[in-house]
Every structure is written in structure tokens, then in C-alpha cells.
Short mmCIF file of C-alpha atoms in Angstrom, two decimals:
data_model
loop_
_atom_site.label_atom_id
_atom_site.label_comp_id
_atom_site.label_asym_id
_atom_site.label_seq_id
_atom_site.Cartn_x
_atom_site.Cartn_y
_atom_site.Cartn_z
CA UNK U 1 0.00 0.00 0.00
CA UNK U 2 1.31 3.30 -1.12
CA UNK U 3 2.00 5.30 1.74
CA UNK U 4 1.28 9.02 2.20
CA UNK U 5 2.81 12.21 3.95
CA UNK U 6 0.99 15.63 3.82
CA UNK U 7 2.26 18.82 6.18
CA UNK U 8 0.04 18.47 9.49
CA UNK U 9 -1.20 21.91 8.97
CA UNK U 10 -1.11 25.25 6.81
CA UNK U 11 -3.22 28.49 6.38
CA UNK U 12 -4.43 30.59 3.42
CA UNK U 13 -5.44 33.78 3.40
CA UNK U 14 -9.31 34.07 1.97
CA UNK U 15 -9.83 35.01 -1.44
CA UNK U 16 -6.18 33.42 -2.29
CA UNK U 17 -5.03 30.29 -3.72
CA UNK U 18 -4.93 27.44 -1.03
CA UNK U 19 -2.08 24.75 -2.53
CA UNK U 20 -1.99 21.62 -0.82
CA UNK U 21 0.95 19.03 -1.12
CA UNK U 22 0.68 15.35 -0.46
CA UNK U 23 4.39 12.96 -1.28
CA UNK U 24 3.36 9.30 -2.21
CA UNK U 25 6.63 8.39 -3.25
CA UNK U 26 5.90 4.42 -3.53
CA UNK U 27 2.74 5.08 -5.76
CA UNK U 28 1.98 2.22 -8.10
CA UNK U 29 1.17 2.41 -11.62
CA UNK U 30 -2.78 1.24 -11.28
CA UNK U 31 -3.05 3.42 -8.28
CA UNK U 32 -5.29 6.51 -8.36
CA UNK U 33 -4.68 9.48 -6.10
CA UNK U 34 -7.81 10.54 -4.24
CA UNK U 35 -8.65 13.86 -2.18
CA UNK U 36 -11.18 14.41 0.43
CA UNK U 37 -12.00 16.72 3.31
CA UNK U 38 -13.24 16.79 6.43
CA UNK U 39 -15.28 19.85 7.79
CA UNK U 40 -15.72 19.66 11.76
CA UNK U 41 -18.56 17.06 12.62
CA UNK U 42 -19.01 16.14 9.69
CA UNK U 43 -18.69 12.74 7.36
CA UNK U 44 -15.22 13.19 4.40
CA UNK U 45 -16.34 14.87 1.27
CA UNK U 46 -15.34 13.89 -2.24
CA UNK U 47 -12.79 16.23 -3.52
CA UNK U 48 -11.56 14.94 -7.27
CA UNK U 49 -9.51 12.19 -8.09
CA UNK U 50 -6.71 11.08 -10.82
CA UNK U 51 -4.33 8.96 -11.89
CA UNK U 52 -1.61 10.60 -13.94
CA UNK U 53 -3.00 13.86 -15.61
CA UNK U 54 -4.18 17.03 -13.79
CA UNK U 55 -7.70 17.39 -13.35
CA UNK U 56 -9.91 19.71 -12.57
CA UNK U 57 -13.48 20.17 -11.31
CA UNK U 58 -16.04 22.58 -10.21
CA UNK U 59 -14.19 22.36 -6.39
CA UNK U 60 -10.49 22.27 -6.88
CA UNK U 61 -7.46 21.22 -9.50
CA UNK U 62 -5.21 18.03 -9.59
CA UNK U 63 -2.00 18.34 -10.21
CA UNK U 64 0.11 15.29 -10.00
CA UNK U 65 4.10 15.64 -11.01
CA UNK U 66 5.13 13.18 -14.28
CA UNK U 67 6.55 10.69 -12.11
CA UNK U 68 3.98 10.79 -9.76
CA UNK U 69 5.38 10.29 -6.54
CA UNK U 70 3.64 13.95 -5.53
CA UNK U 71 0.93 15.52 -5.91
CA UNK U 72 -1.13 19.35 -5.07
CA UNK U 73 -4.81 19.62 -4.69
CA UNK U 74 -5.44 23.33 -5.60
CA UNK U 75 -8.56 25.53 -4.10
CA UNK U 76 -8.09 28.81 -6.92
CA UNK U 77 -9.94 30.90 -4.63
CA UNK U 78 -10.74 29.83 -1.20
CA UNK U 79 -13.22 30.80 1.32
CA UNK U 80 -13.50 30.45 5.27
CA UNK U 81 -15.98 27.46 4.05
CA UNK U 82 -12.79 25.68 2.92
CA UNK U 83 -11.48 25.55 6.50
CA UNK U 84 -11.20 21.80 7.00
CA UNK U 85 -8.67 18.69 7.50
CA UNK U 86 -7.80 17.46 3.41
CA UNK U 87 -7.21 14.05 3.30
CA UNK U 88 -4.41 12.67 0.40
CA UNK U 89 -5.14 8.94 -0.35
CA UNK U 90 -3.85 6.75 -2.59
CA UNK U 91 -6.32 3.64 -3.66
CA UNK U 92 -5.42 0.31 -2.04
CA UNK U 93 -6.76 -3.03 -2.64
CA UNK U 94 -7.11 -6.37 -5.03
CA UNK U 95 -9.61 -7.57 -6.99
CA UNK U 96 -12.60 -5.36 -6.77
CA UNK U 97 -11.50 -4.39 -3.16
CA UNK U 98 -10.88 -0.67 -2.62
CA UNK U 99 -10.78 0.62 0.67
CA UNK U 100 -9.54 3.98 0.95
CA UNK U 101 -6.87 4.38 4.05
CA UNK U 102 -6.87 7.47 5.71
CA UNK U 103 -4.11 9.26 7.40
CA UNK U 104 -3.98 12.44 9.68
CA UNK U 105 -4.31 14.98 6.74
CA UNK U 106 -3.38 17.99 6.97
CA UNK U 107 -6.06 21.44 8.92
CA UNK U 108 -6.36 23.82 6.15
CA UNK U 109 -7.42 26.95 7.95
CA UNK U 110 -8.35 29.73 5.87
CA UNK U 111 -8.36 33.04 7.75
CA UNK U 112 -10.18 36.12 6.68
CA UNK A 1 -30.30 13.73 -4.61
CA UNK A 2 -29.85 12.37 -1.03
CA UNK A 3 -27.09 11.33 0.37
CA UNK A 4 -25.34 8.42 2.23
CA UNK A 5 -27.93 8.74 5.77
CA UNK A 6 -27.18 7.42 9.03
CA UNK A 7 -28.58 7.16 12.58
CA UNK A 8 -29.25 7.42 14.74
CA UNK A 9 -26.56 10.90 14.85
CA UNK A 10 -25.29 10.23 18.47
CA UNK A 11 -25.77 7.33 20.39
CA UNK A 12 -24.78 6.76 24.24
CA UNK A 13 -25.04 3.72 25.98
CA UNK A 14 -23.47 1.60 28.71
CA UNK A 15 -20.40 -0.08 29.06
CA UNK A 16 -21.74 -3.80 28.28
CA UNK A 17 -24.79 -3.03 26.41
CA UNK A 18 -25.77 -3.69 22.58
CA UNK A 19 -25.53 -1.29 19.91
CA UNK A 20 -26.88 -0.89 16.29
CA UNK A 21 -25.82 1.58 14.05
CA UNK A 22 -28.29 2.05 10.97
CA UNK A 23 -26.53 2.89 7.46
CA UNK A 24 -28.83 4.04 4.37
CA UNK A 25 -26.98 4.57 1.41
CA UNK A 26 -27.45 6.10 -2.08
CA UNK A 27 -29.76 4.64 -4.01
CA UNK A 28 -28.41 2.20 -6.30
CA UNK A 29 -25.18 1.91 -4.64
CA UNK A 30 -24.17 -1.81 -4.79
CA UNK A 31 -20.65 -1.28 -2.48
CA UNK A 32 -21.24 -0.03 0.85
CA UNK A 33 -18.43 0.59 3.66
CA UNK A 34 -17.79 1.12 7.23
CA UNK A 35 -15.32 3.32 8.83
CA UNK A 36 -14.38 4.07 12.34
CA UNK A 37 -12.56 7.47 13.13
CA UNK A 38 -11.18 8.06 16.84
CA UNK A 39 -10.80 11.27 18.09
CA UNK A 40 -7.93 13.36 15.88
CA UNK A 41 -7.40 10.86 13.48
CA UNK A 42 -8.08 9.82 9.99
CA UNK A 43 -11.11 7.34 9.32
CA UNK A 44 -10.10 3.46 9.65
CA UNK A 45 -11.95 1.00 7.19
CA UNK A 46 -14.09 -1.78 9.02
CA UNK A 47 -15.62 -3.91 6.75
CA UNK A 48 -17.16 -3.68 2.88
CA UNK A 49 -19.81 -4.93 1.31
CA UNK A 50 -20.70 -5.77 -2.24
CA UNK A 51 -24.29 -6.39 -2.56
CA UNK A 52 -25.68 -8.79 0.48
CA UNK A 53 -22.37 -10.44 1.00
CA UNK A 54 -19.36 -8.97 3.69
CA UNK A 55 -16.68 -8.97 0.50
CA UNK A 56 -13.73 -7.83 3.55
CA UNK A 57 -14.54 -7.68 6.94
CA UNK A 58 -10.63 -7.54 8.15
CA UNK A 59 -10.74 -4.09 9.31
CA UNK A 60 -13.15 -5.61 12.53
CA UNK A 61 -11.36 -5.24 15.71
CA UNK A 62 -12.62 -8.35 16.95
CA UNK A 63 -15.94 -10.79 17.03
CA UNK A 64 -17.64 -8.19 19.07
CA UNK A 65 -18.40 -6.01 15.60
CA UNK A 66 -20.86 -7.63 13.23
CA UNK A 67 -22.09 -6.08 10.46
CA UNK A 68 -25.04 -6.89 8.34
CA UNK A 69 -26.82 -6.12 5.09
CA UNK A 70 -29.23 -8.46 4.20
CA UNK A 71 -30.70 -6.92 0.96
CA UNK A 72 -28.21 -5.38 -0.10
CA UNK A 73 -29.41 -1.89 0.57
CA UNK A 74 -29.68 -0.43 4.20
CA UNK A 75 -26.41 -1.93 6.59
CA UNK A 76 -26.20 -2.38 10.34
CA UNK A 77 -22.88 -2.49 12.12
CA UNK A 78 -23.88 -4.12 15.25
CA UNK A 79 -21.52 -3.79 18.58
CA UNK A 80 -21.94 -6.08 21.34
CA UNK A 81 -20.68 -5.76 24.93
CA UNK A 82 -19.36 -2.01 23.98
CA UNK A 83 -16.25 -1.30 26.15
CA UNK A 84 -15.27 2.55 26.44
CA UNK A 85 -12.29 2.01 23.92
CA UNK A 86 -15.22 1.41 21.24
CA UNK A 87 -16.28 5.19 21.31
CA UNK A 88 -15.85 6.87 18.13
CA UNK A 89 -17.74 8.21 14.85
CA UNK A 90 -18.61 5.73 12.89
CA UNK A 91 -18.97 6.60 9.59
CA UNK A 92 -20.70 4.90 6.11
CA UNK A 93 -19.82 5.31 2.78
CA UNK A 94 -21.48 4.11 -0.59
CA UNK A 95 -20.13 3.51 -4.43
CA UNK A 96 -22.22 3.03 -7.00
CA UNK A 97 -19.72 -0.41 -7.11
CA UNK A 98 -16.40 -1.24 -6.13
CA UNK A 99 -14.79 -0.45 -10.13
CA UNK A 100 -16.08 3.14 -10.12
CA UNK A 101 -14.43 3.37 -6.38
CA UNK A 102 -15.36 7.29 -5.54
CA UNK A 103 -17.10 6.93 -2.00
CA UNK A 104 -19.25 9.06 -0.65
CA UNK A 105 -20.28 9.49 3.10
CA UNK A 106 -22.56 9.89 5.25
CA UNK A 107 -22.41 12.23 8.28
CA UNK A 108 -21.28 10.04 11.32
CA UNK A 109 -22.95 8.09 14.35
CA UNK A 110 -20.61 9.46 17.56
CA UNK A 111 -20.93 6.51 19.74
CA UNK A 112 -19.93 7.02 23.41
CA UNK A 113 -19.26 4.61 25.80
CA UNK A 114 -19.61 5.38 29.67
#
């Protein structure tokens, strides 16, 4: 299982770019890099997704490097909303088994 | 459309008492998944199901946890003999199946032990 390491914390300045890094440095080719976040009390929330090429949806941008051992979830313009723990996991499993693995994440606090 | 629900949204009971958790998820979801998440850390699978059948239950801390879904819709993680170390959010999550593997939760039962 590809482990991952993401700063325990970092703050952005509302209105401003939030960039959030995440190493997975023993990433497997058929392994997908996942994002979700965690507001206070409440269940993780579905971010975006990918595998090799940036993406991008109506929440936030993908970017992961060419070799993919990293990776930066990008919120272009963020809001005190955004203030939450962000989650980096990389899909494990076999056969059609694929429990996501959480680790600490890292507190995005987004000040005004 | 509505989400993964579960309930009931806090539950407190007894140290040696039986719990059930309820999961519904989204409709049409044929993988469904629990997750335990102790306080300040990151959610730790339980147990998945695809359709009826438990296809990995080896996140279960022991024979205490049971989980059920016997029509392959609504779920029930059921606890027996709770000890205080088995307080925690327990969360749900559902996938339309286990290819397409983007899960989506549901908002937490916060069990507490006393």
C-alpha cells in the first residue's frame, strides 16, 4: 500500500489560492490518487480524483508531477468554508477491493 | 439527490450493552463501507460490502463487531458488549460499485461509551 505524507497543517489567506501538497513516493502504476475533506462534525467529502494527468473540477485542481510520486490539490480561490482537514489517499486493494486508508491529513485553515 | 444517511446521529449507551448503528446509502449503490474514526485521526476502514455479502470484513477489531446487510441496501454495524475504547464516529460510505471506487459518506454516528 502506497503510503502518504501531507504537512500536518497550513493556512491561506481568503480570497487566495490554497495549494496543498501530499508525497506518495511508492505510488503504483494502477493506483489513483484521491482527495477528500473533512469539515468539523461532519462525514469526508469527495474532492476529485486522478491517476496521472491534472484534473480539474467545479471544487479544486489536480496536479500530480510526471513521475507521480507527488501531488497538489489546488482551491483557486478559497473561502472560510474551505477551512477543513484534506485528506491525500492513494487507492489500495485487489480484486474489486478498494478501501480507501486514511491518514492524519493535513487542517487547512483559511483566515479572513 | 440524497445522500449516504445514518442514525441514529449520536448514540450513548453503557459499558456492556448492545448497539446498532443504521446505514442508508445512495440509491443504487451496490458497495457499501464502514469506517471508524477516533478522536484526531483519519477514518479506519471496518468492513465492505458488495451487494448482500461482507466482500472484507478484516478491518473488525474483533468478534464483538458484526455487520449486516441483508438486501443489499440499508447496513447495520452491530456492537456487542461495547467497552469505552469502542467510542468513536462511525462513519458509512457508498459507491455506486467497487470499479467506479469514488465513495461518498454519510455524516457520522458518535458513539460514546460510559
Amino acid at each position: 500500500d502506497a503510503k502518504t505524507t501531507q504537512p500536518p497543517s497550513m493556512d491561506c489567506a481568503e480570497g487566495r489560492a490554497a495549494n496543498l501538497p501530499c508525497n506518495h513516493s511508492t505510488i503504483s502504476g494502477n493506483e489513483y490518487v484521491y482527495w477528500y475533506r473533512q469539515i468539523h462534525s461532519q462525514g469526508p467529502q469527495y474532492i476529485i480524483h486522478g491517476l496521472k494527468n491534472n484534473e480539474t473540477n467545479e471544487m479544486a485542481s489536480l496536479i500530480i508531477t510526471e513521475d507521480r510520486k507527488s501531488s497538489t490539490l489546488i482551491l483557486p480561490h478559497a473561502t472560510l468554508r474551505d477551512t477543513a482537514v484534506y485528506y491525500c489517499i492513494v487507492r489500495v486493494g485487489k480484486g474489486s477491493n478498494y478501501k480507501l486508508t486514511f491518514g492524519k491529513g493535513t487542517l487547512l485553515t483559511v483566515n479572513p | 439527490g440524497a445522500g449516504v444517511s445514518q442514525t441514529p446521529s449520536n448514540k450513548v449507551t453503557e459499558k456492556g450493552k448492545y448497539v446498532e448503528l443504521r446505514c442508508d446509502p445512495i440509491s443504487g449503490h451496490t458497495a457499501l463501507y464502514w469506517y471508524r474514526q477516533s478522536l484526531g485521526q483519519g477514518p479506519e476502514f471496518l468492513i465492505y460490502f458488495q451487494g448482500t455479502g461482507a466482500a472484507d470484513d478484516s478491518g473488525l477489531p474483533n468478534d464483538r463487531f458484526f455487520a449486516v446487510r441483508p438486501e443489499g441496501s440499508v447496513s447495520t454495524l452491530k456492537i456487542q458488549r461495547t467497552e469505552r475504547g469502542d467510542s468513536a464516529v462511525y462513519l458509512c460510505a457508498s459507491s455506486l460499485n467497487a470499479v467506479t471506487d469514488t465513495q461518498y459518506f454519510g455524516p457520522g454516528t458518535r458513539l460514546t461509551v460510559l
